[in-house]
mmCIF file of C-alpha atoms in Angstrom:
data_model
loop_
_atom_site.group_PDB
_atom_site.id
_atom_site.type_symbol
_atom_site.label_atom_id
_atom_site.label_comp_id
_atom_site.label_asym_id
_atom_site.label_seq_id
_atom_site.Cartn_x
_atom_site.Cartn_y
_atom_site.Cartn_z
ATOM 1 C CA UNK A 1 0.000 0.000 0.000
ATOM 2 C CA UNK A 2 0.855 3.610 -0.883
ATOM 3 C CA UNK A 3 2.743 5.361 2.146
ATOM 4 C CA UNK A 4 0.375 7.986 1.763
ATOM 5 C CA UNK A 5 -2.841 6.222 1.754
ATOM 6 C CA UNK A 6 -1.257 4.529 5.171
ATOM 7 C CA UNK A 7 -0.636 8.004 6.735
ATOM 8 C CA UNK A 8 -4.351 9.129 5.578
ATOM 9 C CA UNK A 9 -5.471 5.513 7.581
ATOM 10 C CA UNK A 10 -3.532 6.335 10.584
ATOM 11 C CA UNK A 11 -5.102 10.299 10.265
ATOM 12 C CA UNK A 12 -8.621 9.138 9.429
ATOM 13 C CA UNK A 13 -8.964 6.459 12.414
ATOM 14 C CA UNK A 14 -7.783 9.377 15.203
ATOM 15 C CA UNK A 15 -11.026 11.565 14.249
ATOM 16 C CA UNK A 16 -12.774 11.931 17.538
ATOM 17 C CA UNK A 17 -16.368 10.019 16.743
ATOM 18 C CA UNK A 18 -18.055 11.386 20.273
ATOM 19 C CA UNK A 19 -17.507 14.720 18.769
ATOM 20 C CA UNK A 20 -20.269 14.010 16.252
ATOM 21 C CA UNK A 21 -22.604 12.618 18.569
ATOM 22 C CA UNK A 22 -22.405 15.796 21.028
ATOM 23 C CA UNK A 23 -22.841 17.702 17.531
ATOM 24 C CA UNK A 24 -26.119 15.589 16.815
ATOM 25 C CA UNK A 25 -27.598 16.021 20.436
ATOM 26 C CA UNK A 26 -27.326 19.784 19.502
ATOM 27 C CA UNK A 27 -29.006 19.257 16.080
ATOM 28 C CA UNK A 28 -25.285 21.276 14.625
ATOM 29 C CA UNK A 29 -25.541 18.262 12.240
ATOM 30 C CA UNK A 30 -27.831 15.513 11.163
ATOM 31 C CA UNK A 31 -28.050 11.746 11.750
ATOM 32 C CA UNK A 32 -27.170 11.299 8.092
ATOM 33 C CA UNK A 33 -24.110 13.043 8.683
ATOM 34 C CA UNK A 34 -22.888 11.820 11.581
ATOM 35 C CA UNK A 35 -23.735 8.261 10.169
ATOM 36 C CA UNK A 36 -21.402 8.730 7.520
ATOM 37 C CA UNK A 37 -18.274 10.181 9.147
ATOM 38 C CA UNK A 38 -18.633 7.153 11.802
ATOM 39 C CA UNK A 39 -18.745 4.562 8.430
ATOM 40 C CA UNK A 40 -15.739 6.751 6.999
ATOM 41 C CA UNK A 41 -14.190 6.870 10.327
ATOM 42 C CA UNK A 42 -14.479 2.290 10.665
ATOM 43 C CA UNK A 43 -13.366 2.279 7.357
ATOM 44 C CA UNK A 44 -10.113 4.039 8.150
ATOM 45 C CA UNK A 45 -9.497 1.574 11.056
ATOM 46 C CA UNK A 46 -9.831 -1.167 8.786
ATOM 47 C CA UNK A 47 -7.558 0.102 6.325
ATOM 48 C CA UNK A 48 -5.323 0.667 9.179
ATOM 49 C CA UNK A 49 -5.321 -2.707 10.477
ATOM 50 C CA UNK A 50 -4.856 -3.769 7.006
ATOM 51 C CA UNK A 51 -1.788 -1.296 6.461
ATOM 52 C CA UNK A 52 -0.300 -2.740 9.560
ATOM 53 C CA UNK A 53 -0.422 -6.190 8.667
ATOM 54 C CA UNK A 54 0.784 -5.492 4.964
ATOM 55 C CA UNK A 55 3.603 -3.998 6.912
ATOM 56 C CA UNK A 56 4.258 -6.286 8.976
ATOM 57 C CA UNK A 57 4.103 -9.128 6.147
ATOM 58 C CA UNK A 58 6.840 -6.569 4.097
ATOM 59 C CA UNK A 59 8.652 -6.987 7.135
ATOM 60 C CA UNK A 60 8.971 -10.651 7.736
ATOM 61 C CA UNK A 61 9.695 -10.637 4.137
ATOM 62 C CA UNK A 62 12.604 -8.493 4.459
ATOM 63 C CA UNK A 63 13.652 -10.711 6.862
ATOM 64 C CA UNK A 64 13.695 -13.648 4.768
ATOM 65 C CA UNK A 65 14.874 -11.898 2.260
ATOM 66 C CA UNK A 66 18.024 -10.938 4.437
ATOM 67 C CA UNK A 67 18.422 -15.008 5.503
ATOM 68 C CA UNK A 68 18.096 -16.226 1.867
ATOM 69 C CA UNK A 69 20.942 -13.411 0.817
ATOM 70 C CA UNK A 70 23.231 -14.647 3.505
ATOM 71 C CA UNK A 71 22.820 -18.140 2.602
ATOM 72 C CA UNK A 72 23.191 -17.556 -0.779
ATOM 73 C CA UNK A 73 26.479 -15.209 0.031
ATOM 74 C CA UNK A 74 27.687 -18.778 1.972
ATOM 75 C CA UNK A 75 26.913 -20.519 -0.625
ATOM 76 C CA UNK A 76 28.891 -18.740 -3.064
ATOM 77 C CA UNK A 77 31.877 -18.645 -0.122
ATOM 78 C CA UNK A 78 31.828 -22.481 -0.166
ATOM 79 C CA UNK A 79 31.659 -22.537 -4.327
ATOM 80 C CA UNK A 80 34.383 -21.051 -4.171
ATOM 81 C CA UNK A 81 36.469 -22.144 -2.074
ATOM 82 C CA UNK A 82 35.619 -25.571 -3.638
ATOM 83 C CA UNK A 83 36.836 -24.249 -6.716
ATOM 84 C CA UNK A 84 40.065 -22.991 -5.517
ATOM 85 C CA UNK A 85 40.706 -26.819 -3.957
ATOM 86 C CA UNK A 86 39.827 -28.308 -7.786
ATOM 87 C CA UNK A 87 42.337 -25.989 -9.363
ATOM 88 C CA UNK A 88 44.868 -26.645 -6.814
ATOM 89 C CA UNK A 89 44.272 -30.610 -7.384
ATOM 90 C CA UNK A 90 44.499 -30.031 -10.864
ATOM 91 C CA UNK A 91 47.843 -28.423 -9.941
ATOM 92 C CA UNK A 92 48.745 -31.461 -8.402
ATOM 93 C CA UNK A 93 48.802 -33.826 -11.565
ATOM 94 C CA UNK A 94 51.420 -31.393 -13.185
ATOM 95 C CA UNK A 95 55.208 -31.776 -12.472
ATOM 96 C CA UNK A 96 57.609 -29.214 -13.615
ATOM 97 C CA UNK A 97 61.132 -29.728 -13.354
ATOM 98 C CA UNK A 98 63.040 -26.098 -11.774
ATOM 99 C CA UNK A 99 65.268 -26.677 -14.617
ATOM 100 C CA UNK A 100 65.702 -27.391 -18.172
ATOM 101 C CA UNK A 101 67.770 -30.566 -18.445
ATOM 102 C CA UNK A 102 67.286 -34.334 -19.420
ATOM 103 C CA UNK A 103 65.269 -37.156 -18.602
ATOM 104 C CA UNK A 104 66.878 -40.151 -16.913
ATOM 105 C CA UNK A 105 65.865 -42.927 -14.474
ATOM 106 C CA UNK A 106 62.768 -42.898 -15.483
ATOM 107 C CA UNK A 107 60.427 -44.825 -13.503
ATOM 108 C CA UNK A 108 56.712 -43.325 -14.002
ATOM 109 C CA UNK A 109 54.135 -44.962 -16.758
ATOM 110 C CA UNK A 110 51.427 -43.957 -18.192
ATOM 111 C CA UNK A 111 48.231 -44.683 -16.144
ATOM 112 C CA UNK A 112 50.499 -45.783 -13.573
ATOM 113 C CA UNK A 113 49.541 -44.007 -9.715
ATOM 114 C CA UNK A 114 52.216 -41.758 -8.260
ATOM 115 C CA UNK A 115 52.462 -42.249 -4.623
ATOM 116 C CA UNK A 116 53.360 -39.441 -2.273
ATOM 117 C CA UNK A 117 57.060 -39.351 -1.768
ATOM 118 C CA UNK A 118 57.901 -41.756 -4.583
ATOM 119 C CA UNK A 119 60.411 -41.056 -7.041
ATOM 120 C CA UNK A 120 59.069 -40.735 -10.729
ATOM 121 C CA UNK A 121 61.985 -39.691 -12.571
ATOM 122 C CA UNK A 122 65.559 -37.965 -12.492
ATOM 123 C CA UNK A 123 66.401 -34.687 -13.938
ATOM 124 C CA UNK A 124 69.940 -33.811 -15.321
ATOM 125 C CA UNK A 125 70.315 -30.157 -15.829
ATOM 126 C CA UNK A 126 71.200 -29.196 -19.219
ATOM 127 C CA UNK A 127 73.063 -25.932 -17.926
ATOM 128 C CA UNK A 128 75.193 -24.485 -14.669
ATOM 129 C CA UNK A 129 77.086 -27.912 -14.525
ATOM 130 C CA UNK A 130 80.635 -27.283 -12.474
ATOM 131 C CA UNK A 131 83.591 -29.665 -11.435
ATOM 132 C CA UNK A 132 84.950 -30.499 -7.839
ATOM 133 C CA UNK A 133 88.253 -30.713 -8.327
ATOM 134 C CA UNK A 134 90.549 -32.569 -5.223
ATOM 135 C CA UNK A 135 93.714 -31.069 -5.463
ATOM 136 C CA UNK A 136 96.553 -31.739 -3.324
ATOM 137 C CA UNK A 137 97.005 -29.567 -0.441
ATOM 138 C CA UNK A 138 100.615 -28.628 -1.515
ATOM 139 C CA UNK A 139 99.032 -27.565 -5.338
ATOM 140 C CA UNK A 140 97.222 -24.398 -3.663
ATOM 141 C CA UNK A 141 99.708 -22.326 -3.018
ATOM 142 C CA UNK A 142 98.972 -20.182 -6.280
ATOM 143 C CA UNK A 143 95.519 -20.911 -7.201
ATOM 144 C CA UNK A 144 93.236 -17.895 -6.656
ATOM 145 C CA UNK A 145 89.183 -17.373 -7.546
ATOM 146 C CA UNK A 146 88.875 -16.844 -11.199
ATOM 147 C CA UNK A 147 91.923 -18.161 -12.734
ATOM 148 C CA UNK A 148 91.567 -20.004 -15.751
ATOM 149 C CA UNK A 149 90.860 -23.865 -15.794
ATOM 150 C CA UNK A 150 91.205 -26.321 -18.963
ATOM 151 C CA UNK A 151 89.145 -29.527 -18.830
ATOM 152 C CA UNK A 152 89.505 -32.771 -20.780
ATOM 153 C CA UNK A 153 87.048 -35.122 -20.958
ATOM 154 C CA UNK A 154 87.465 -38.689 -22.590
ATOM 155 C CA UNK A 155 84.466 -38.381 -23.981
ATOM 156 C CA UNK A 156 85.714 -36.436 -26.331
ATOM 157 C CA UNK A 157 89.363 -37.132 -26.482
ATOM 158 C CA UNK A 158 91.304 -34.326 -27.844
ATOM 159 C CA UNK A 159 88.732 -31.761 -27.119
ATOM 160 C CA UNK A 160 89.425 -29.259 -24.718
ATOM 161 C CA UNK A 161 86.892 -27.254 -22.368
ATOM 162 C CA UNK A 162 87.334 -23.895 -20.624
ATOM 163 C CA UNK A 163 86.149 -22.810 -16.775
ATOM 164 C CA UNK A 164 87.384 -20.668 -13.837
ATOM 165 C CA UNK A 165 87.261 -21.662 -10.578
ATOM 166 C CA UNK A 166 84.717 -20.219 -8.348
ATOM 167 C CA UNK A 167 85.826 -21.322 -5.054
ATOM 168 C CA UNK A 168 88.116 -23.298 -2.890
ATOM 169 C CA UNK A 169 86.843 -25.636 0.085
ATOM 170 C CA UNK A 170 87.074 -24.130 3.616
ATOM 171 C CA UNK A 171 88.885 -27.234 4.764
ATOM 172 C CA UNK A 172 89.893 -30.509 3.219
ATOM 173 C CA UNK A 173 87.663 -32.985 1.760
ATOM 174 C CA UNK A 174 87.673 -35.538 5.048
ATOM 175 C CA UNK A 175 86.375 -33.045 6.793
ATOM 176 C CA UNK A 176 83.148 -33.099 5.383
ATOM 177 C CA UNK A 177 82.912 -36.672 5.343
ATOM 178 C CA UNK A 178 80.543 -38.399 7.635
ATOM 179 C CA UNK A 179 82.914 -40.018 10.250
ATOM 180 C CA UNK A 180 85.849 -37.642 9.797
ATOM 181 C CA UNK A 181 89.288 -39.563 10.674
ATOM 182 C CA UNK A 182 90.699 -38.561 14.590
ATOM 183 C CA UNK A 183 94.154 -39.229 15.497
ATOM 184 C CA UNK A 184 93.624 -40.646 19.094
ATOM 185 C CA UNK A 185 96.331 -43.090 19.515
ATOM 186 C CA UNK A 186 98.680 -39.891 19.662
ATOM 187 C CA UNK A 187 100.767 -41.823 16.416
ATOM 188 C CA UNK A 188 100.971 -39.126 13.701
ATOM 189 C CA UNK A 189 101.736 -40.575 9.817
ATOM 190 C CA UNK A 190 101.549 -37.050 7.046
ATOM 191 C CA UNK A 191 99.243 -37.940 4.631
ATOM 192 C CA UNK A 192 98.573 -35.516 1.516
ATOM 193 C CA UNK A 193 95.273 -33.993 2.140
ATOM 194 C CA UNK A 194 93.019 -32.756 -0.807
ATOM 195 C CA UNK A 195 91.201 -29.627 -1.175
ATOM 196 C CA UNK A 196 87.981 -29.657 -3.243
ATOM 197 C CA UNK A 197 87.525 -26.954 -5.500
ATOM 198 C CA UNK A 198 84.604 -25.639 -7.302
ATOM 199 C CA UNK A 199 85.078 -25.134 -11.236
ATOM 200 C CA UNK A 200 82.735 -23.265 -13.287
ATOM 201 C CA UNK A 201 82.459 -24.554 -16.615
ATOM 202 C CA UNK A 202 82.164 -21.715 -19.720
ATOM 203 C CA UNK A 203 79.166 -23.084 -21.763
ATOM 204 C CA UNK A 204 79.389 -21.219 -24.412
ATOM 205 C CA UNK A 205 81.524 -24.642 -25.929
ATOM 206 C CA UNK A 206 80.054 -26.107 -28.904
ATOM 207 C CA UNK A 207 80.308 -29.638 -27.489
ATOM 208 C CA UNK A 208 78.999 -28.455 -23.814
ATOM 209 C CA UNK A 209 76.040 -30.412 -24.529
ATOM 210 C CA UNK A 210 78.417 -33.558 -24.553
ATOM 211 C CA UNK A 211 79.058 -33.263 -21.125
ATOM 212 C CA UNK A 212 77.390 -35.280 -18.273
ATOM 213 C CA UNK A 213 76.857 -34.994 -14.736
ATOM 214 C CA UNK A 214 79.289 -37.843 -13.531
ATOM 215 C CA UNK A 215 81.877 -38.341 -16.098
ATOM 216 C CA UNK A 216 85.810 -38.306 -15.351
ATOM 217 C CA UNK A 217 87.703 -35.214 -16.550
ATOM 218 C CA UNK A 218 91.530 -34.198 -16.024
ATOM 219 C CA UNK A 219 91.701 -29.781 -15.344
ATOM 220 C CA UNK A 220 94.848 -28.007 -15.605
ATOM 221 C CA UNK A 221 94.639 -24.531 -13.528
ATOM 222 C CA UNK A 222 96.810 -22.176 -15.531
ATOM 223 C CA UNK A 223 98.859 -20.464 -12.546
ATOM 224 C CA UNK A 224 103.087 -18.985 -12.843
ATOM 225 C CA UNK A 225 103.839 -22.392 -11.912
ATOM 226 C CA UNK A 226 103.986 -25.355 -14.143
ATOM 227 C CA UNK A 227 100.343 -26.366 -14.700
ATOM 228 C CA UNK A 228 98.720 -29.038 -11.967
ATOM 229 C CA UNK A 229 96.819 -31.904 -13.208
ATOM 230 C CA UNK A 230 93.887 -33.611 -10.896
ATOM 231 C CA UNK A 231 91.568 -36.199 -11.770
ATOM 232 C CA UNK A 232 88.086 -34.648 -11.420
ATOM 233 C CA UNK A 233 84.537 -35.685 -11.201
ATOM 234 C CA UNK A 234 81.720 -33.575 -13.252
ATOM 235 C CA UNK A 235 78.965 -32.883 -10.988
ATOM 236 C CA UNK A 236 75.941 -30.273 -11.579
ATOM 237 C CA UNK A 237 74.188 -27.305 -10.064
ATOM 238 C CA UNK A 238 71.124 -29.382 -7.612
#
C-alpha cells in the first residue's frame, strides 16, 4: 500500500467520533451526517489494520529476504572455495622440473599411480654444470678465484673445455665426510690432504652439450707455476 494512503489511515482512524454525537444532540448536524463520518471513520481503522499487517508481512519478508541473501552469500563462499581446492588438485597432476635438463631414471608410466614421496623420474640439468676438483694440499699455493681452468674429458678425447674456478673448500675434503678420521692413539703418519675446488664450466663450448653430470675429466689450472693436473669428477648445479 501507498505510504500515503497509510498516513491518511492512521489520520482518518484518530477523528474523535463522540464529537459528532455531542454535535447531533445539539441538532449542529444531522443523523445522516454523523452516520457517515462514523462509516468513513471504521473504514479508516480497517484500512489501518490492514496497512499494519501489509507492513508487517513486508517486514517478515525483508527478513527472509536478508536469511536467503546470507545463505546464498555462503553458498557462493563455499563454491568457491571448492573451486580454488579443484584448481589446486588439478595443480597437483602437473610436475615441472626447476630446470631445463634431461630425462633419466625414469620410472613413471602412463596410467600408472604416483604415490606421495615416490620417485618418478631424475632430472639432469642441461646448464650451470661445475667440477669439484681434489687437489693436493701442496698444489694451492697459487691458485686464486677466477683463474683459468682447462678440462679434458674422454668423452671427447682431444677436445678441450674452458672454466674458472669459483671457489676453494674451507677445509679438506675428510672433513666433510661423515665419520671424519681422529688421530687418538697420539701416532701421527703425514698424509697428503686434498682440497675440493669448485670449477665453473664456460658453456658457451660447442660440445657443452656432450658433457654429463658424472663423467671423469683431467683440469689443468693455468697459474706462474707449471700447470697441476687432478683427476676430477663432473657434478651439476642441484
Amino acid at each position: 500500500m501507498p505510504r500515503k494512503r497509510i498516513r491518511f489511515a492512521h489520520a482518518q482512524t484518530y477523528t474523535p467520533s463522540p464529537l459528532y454525537q455531542t454535535l447531533v444532540r445539539t441538532q449542529a448536524v444531522s443523523v445522516q451526517s454523523a452516520q457517515q463520518v462514523e462509516a468513513t471513520w471504521k473504514a479508516a481503522r480497517a484500512d489501518r489494520a490492514r496497512a499494519d499487517a501489509g507492513l508487517m508481512a513486508a517486514r517478515r519478508q525483508l527478513d527472509v529476504i536478508d536469511s536467503q541473501r546470507g545463505q546464498a552469500q555462503a553458498a557462493l563462499q563455499q563454491a568457491q572455495a571448492e573451486r580454488e581446492q579443484a584448481l589446486l588438485n588439478i595443480g597437483y597432476t602437473e610436475l615441472r622440473a626447476p630446470v631445463d635438463g634431461y630425462v633419466g631414471n625414469r620410472r613413471a608410466r602412463v596410467g600408472a599411480y604416483a604415490a606421495v614421496g615416490s620417485q618418478l623420474l631424475s632430472v639432469v640439468p642441461a646448464k650451470g654444470l661445475w667440477i669439484d676438483a681434489n687437489f693436493k694440499e701442496d698444489q694451492l699455493a697459487h691458485m686464486q678465484v677466477g683463474q683459468a681452468v682447462s678440462i679434458r674429458a674422454d668423452i671427447l678425447p682431444g677436445r678441450e673445455f674452458h672454466g674458472h674456478i669459483e671457489s676453494l673448500a674451507p677445509a679438506t675434503g675428510a672433513q666433510f665426510s661423515v665419520l671424519p678420521p681422529e688421530n687418538a692413539t697420539g701416532n701421527f703418519t703425514k698424509i697428503v690432504q686434498r682440497v675440493p675446488v669448485r670449477v665453473r664450466l664456460d658453456s658457451v663450448d660447442a660440445d657443452f652439450g656432450a658433457l654429463r653430470p658424472g663423467l671423469s675429466v683431467v683440469a689443468q689450472v693455468n697459474t706462474r707455476d707449471a700447470p697441476q693436473p687432478s683427476d676430477v669428477a663432473l657434478a651439476s648445479r642441484p
